Tab-separated table of C-alpha atoms and ligand atoms in Angstrom:
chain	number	residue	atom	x	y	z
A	1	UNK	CA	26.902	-0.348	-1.921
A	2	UNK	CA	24.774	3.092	-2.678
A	3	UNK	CA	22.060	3.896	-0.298
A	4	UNK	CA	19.418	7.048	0.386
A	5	UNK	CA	20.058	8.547	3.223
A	6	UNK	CA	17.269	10.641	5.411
A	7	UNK	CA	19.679	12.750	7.249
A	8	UNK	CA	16.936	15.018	9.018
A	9	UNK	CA	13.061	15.206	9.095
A	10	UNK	CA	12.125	16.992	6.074
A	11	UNK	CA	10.869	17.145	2.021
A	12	UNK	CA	12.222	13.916	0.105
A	13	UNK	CA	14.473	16.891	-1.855
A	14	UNK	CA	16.599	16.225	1.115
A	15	UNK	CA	17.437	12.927	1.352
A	16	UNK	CA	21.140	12.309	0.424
A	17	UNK	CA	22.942	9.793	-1.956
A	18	UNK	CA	25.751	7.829	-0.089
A	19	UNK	CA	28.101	5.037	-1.199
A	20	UNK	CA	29.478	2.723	1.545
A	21	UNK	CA	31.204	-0.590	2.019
A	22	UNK	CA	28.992	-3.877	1.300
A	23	UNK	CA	27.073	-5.398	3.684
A	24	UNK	CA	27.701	-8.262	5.876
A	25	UNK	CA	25.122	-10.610	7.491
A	26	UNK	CA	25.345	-11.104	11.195
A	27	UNK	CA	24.060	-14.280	12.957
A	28	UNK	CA	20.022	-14.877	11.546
A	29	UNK	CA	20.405	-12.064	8.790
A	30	UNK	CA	20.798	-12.248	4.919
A	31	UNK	CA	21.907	-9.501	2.850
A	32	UNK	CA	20.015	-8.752	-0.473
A	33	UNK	CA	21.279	-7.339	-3.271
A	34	UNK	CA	18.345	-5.108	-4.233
A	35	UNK	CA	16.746	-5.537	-7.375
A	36	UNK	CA	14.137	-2.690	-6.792
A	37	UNK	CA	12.313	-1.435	-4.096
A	38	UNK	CA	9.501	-0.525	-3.612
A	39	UNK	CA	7.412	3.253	-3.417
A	40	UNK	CA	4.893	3.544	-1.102
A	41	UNK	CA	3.441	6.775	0.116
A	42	UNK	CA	4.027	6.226	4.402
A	43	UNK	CA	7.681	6.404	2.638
A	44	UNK	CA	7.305	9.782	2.052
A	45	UNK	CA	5.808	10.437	5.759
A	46	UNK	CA	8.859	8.255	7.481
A	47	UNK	CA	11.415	10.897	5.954
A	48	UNK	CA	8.746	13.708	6.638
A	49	UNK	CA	8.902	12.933	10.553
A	50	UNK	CA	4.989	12.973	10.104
A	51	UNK	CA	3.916	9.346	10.559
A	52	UNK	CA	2.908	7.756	13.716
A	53	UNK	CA	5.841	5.955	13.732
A	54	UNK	CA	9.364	8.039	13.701
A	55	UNK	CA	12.467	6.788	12.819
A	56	UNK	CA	15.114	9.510	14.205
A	57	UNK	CA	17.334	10.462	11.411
A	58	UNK	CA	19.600	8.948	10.084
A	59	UNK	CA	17.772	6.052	8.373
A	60	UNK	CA	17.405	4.591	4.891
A	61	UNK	CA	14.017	4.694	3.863
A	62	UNK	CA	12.340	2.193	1.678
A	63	UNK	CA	9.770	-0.291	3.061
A	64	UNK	CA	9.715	-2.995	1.032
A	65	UNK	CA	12.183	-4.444	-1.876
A	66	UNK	CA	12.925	-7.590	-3.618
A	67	UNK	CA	16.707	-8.657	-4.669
A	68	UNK	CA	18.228	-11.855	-4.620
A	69	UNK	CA	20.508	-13.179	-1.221
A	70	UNK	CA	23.885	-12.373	-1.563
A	71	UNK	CA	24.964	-13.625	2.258
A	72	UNK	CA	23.608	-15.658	4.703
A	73	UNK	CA	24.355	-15.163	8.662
A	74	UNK	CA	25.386	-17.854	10.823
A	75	UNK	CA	22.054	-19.962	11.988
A	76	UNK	CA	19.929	-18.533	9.356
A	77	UNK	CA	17.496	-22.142	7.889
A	78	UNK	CA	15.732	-22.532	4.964
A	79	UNK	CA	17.435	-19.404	2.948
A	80	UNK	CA	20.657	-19.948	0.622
A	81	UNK	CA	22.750	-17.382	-1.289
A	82	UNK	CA	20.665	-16.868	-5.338
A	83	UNK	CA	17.141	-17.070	-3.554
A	84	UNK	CA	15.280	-14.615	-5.059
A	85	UNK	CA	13.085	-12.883	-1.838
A	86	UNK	CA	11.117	-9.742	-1.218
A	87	UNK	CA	11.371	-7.947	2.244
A	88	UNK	CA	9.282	-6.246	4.056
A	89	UNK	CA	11.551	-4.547	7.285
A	90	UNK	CA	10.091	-0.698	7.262
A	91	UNK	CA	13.057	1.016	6.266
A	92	UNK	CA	16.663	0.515	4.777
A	93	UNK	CA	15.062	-1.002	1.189
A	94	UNK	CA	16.377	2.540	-1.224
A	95	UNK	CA	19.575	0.880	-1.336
A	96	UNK	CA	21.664	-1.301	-3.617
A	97	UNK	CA	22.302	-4.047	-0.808
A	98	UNK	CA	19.962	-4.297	2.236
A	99	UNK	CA	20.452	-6.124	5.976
A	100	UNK	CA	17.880	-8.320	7.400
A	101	UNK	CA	16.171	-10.699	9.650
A	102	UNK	CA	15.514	-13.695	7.884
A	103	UNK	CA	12.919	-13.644	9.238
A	104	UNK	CA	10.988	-10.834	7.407
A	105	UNK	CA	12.133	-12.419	4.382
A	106	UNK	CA	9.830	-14.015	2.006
A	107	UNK	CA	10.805	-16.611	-1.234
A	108	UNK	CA	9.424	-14.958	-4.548
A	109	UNK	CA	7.064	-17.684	-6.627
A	110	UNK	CA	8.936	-18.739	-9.936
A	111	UNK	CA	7.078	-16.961	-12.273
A	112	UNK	CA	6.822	-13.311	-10.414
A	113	UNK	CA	9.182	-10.480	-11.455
A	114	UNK	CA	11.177	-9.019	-8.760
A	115	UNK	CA	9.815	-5.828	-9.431
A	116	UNK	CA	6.433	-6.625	-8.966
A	117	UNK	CA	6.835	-8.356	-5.552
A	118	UNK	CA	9.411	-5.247	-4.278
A	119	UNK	CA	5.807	-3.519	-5.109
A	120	UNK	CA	3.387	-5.751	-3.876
A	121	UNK	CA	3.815	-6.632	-0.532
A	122	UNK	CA	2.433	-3.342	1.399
A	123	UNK	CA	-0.294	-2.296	-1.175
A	124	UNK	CA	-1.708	-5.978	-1.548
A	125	UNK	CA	-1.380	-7.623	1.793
A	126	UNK	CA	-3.135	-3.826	3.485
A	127	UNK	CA	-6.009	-4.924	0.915
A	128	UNK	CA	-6.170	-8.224	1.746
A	129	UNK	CA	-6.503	-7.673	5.222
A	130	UNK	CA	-8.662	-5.361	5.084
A	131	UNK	CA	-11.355	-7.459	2.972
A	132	UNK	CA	-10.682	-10.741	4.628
A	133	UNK	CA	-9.880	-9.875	8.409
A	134	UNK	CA	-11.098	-6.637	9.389
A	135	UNK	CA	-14.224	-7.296	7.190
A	136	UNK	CA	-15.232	-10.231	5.020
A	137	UNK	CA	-16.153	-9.146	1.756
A	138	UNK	CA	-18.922	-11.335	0.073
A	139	UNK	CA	-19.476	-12.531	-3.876
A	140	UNK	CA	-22.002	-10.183	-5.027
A	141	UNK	CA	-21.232	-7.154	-3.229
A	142	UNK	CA	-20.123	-3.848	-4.757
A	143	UNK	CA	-16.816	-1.879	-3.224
A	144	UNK	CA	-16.489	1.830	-3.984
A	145	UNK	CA	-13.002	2.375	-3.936
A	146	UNK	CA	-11.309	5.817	-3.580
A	147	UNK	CA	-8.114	6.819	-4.670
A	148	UNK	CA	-8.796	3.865	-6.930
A	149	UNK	CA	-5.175	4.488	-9.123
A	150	UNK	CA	-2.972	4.468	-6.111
A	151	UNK	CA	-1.149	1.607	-4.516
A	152	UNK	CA	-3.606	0.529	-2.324
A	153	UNK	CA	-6.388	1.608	-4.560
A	154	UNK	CA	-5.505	-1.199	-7.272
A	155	UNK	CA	-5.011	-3.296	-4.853
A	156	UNK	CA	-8.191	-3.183	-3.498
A	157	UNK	CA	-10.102	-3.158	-6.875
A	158	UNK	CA	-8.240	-6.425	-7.480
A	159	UNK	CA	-8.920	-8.173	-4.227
A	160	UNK	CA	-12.382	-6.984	-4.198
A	161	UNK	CA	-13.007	-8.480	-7.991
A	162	UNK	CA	-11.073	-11.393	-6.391
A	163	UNK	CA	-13.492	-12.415	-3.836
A	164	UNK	CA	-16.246	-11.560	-6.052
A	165	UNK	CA	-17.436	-8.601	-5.284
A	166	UNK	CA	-18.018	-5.595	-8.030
A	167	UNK	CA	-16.240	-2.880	-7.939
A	168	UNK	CA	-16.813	0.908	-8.554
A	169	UNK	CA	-13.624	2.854	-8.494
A	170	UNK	CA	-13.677	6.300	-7.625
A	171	UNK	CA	-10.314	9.102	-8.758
A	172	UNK	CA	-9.294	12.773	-9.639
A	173	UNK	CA	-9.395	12.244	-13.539
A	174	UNK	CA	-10.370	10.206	-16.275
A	175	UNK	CA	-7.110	8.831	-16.927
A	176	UNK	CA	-6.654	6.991	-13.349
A	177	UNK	CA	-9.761	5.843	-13.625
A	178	UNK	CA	-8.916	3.712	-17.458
A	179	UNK	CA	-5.919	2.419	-14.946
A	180	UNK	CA	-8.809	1.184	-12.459
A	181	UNK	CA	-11.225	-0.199	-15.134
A	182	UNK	CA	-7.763	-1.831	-16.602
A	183	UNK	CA	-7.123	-2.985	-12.897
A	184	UNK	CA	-10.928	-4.807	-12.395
A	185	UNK	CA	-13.141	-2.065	-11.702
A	186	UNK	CA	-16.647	-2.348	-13.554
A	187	UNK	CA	-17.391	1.309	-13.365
A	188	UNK	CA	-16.057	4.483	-12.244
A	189	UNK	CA	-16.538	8.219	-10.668
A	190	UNK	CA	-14.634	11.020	-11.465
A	191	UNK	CA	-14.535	12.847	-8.066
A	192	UNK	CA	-12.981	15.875	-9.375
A	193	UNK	CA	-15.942	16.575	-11.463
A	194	UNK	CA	-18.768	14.451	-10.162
A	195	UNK	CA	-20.736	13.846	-6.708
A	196	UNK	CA	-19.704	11.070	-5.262
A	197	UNK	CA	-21.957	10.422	-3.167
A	198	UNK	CA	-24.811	11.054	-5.623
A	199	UNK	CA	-23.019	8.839	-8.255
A	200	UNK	CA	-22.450	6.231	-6.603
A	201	UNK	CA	-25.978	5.818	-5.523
A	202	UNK	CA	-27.011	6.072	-9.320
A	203	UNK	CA	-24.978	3.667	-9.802
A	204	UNK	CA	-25.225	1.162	-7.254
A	205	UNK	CA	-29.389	1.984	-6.044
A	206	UNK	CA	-29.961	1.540	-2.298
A	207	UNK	CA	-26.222	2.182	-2.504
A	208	UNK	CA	-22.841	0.208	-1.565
A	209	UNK	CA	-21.770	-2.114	0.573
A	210	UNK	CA	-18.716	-1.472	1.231
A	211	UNK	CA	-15.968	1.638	0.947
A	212	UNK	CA	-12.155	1.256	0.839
A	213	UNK	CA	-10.966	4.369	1.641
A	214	UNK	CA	-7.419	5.458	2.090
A	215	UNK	CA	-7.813	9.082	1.056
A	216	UNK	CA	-9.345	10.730	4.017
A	217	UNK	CA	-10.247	14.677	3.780
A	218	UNK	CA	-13.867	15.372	2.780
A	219	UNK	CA	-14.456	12.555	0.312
A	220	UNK	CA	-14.588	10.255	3.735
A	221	UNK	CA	-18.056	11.761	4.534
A	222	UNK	CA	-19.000	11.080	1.117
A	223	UNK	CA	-18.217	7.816	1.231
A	224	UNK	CA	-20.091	6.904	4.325
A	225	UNK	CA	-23.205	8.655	2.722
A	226	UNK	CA	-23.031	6.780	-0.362
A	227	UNK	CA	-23.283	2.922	2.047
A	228	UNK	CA	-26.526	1.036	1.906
A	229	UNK	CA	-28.109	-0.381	4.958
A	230	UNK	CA	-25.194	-2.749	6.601
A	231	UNK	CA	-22.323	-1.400	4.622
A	232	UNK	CA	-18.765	-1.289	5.901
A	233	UNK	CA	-16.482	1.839	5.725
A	234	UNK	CA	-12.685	0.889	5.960
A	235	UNK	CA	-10.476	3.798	6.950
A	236	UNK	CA	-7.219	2.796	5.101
A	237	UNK	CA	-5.005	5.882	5.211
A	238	UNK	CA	-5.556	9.952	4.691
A	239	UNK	CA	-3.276	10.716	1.017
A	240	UNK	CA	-5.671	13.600	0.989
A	241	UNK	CA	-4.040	15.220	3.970
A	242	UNK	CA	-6.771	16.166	6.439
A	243	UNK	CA	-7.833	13.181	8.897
A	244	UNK	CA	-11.989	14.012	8.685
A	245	UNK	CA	-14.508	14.086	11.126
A	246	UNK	CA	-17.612	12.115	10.239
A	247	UNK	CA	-21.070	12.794	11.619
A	248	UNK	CA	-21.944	9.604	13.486
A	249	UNK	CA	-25.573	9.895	12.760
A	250	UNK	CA	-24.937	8.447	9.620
A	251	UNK	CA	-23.251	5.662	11.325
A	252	UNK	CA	-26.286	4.741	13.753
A	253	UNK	CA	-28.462	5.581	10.591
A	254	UNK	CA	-29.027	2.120	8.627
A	255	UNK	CA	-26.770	0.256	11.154
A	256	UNK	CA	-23.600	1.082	9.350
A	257	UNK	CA	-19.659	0.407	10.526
A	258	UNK	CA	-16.787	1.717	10.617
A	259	UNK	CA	-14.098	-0.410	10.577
A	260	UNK	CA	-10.257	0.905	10.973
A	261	UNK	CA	-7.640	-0.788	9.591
A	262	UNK	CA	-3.789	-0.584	10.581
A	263	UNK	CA	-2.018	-3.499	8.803
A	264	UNK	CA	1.333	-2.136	9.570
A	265	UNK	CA	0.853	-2.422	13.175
A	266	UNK	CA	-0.931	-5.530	13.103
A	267	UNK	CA	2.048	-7.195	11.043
A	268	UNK	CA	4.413	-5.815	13.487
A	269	UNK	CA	3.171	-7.701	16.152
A	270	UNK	CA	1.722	-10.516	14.708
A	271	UNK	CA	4.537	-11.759	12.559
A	272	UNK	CA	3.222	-15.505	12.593
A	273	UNK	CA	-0.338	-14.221	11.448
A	274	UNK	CA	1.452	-12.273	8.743
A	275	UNK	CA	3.691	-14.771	7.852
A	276	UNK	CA	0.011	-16.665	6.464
A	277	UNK	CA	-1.779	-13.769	5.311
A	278	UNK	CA	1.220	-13.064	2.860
A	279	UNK	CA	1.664	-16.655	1.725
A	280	UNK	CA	-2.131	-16.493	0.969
A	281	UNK	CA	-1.753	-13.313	-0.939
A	282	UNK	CA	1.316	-14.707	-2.886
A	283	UNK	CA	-0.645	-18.040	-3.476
A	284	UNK	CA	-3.236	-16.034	-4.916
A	285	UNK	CA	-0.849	-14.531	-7.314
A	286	UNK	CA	0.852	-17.566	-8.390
A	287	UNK	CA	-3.139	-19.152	-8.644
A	288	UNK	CA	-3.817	-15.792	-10.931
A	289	UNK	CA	-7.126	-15.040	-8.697
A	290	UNK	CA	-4.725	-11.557	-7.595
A	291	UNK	CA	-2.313	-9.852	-10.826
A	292	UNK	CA	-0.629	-7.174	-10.016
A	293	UNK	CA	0.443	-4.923	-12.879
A	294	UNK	CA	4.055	-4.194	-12.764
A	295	UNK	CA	5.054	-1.276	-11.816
A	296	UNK	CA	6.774	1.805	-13.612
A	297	UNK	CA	10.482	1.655	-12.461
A	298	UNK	CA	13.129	4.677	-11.526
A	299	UNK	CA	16.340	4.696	-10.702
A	300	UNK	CA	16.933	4.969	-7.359
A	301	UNK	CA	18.848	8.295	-7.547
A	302	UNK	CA	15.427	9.550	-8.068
A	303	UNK	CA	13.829	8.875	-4.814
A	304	UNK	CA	13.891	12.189	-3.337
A	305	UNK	CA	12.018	13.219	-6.638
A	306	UNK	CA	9.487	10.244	-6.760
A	307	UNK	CA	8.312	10.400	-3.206
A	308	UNK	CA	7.915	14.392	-4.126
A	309	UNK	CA	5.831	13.164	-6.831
A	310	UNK	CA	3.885	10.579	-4.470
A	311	UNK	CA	3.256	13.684	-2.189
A	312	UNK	CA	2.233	15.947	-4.965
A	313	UNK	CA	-0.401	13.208	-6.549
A	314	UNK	CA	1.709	12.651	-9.925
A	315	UNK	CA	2.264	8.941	-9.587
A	316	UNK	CA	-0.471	6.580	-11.121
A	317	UNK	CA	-0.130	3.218	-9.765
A	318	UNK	CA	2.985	1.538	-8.530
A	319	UNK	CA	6.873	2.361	-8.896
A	320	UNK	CA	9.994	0.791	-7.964
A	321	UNK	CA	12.857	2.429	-7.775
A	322	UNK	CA	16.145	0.345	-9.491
A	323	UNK	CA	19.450	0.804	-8.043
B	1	NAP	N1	-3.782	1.537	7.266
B	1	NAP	C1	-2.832	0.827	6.718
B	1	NAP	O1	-2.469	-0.250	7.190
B	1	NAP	C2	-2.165	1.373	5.485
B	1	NAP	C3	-1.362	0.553	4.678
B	1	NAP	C4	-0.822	1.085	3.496
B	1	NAP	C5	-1.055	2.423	3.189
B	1	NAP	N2	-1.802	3.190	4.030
B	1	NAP	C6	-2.093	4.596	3.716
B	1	NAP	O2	-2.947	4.620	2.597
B	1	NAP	C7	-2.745	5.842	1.891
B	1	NAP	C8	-2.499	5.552	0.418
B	1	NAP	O3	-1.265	4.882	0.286
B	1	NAP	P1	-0.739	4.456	-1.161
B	1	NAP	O4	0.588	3.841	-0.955
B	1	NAP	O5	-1.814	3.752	-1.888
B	1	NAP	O6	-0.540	5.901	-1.819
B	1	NAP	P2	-0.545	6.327	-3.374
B	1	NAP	O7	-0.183	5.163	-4.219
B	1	NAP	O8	0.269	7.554	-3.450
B	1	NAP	O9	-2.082	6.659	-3.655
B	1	NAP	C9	-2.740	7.668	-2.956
B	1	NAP	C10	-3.961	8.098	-3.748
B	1	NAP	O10	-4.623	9.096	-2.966
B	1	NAP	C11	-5.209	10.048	-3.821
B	1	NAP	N3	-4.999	11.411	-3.297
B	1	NAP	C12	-5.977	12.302	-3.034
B	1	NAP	N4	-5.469	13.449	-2.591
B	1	NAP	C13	-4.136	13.305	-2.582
B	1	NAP	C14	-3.060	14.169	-2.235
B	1	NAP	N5	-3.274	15.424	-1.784
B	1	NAP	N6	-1.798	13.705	-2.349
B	1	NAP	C15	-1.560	12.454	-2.761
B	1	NAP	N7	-2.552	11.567	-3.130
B	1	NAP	C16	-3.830	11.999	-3.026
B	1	NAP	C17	-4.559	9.904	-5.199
B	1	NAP	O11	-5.585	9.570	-6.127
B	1	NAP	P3	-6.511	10.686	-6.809
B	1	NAP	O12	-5.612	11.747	-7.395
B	1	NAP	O13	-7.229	9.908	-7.827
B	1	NAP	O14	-7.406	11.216	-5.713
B	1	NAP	C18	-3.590	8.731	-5.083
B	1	NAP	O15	-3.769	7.804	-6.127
B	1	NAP	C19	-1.579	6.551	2.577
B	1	NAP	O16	-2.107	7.510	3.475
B	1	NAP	C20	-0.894	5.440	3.329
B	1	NAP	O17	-0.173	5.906	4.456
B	1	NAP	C21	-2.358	2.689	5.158
């Protein structure tokens, strides 16, 4: 099998490209031969050593994939060499061949492309918990989404159109934001070149309900700002960099919340809890209420280069990366 290798805390131009013998399932684990895996941005900030959570070098990264079982481990129920799964263990998924828990495995619906479930898992269930647990989004209401072309951005303009709710996305240039309006989103701001604050208001008077915001730096502020009386602010995730400081005036000013949101954490240590929320996001799919687009796909040589490219704000939407 060929697998990245994060070798020490650093730029994704370090990670290394090893080959090493296949993988063998102990008792309760499958092996998956990896179809593709994957990209998500807290990928990036594993091999950085800059997330909350470190994983001491060396580790594979890759938090999610899809592949098809290859070996089961002794007591393992309910999973049998050919299923075609998606996995969601944190690490260890920028590989040809992966070892797992069964249980963090998931079946993949007939129907779904293993691509787009190694891609959906992270972007779509953070979404979905964010609009149906940490806040309930209503039909009617209008989302401003930021970073509207990224992972969790399309995510969130889908979920949001999902449960009924209109959405404006907000991005850095004009062509992210024909991905959003191709994703769901019924109109859009260029923050690059317009207020966003100021247009959002013109476009939704009184102003929003309800931000998704998993960019952070100053555009957080904005987004508060731009909430009606009521609304919601999620705090998804900082992509921008700088974790802001927001003027809680405008909080206590038109009884406004701010709600923060750590799926990964919450998953961790409610596995039964995710267990449902993922079976009602891949329901959803199967249903067509959610489609995710697929995903542009790299080979997985490239990873070092890719999550440079997630850092540096040149990916548009979601990639896998194929072994
Ligand atoms: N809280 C949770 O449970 C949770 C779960 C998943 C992800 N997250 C976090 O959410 C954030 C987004 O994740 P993602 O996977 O959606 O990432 P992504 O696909 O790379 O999208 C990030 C978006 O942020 C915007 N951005 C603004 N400034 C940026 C910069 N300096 N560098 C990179 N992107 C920048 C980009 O859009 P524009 O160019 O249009 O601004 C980009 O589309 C990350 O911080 C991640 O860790 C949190």
């Amino acid at each position: 099998m060929r697998r990245i290798v994060c070798t020490q805390w650093g730029g994704p131009e370090g990670l290394e490209i090893h080959e090493a013998a296949d993988l063998t399932a102990r008792p309760g684990q499958v092996v998956i031969d990896v179809a593709a895996a994957g990209v998500n941005f807290v990928d990036a900030l594993f091999v950085a050593g800059s997330y909350q959570i470190k994983f001491p070098p060396p580790f594979t990264p890759g938090s999610e994939c899809a592949g098809v079982i290859s070996a089961v481990g002794d007591g393992v129920e309910g999973f049998s060499v050919g299923d075609r799964v998606l996995a969601s263990g944190g690490l260890g998924g920028y590989a040809s061949q992966m070892v797992i828990s069964a249980e963090s495995v998931t079946k993949v619906p007939d129907g779904l492309s293993l691509p787009v479930a190694a891609a959906l898992g992270q972007s779509y269930c953070t979404a979905w918990f964010t609009m149906t647990r940490r806040m309930s989004v209503q039909p009617g209401e209008t989302v401003l989404v930021l970073g509207a072309s990224g992972g969790v951005g399309l995510a969130s303009i889908d979920v949001a159109r999902a449960l009924g709710a209109s959405v404006i996305a907000a991005a850095s240039s004009d062509e992210r934001l024909a991905d959003a309006q191709v994703a769901g989103a019924a109109a859009a701001i260029n923050y690059s070149t317009e207020d966003l604050k100021a247009r959002a208001r013109e476009l939704s008077p009184g102003g929003v309900d309800i931000v998704i915001d998993p960019v952070g730096g100053d555009f957080t502020e904005q987004g508060l700002r731009s909430l009606r009386y009521g609304g919601r602010l999620a705090i998804i995730g900082f992509a921008s960099g700088p974790i802001p400081k927001i003027p809680t005036n405008q909080v206590l000013l038109n009884n406004r919340s701010v709600v923060g949101v750590d799926w990964g954490a919450w998953a961790m240590h409610n596995a039964g809890d995710q267990r449902v929320l993922l079976a009602e996001v891949l329901d959803a799919v199967a249903a067509g209420t959610l489609n995710p687009a697929e995903p542009a796909q790299r080979p997985l040589d490239e990873a070092g280069a890719v999550l440079r490219d997630a850092l540096e704000r040149r990916l548009r939407g979601k990639t896998v990366l194929i072994p």
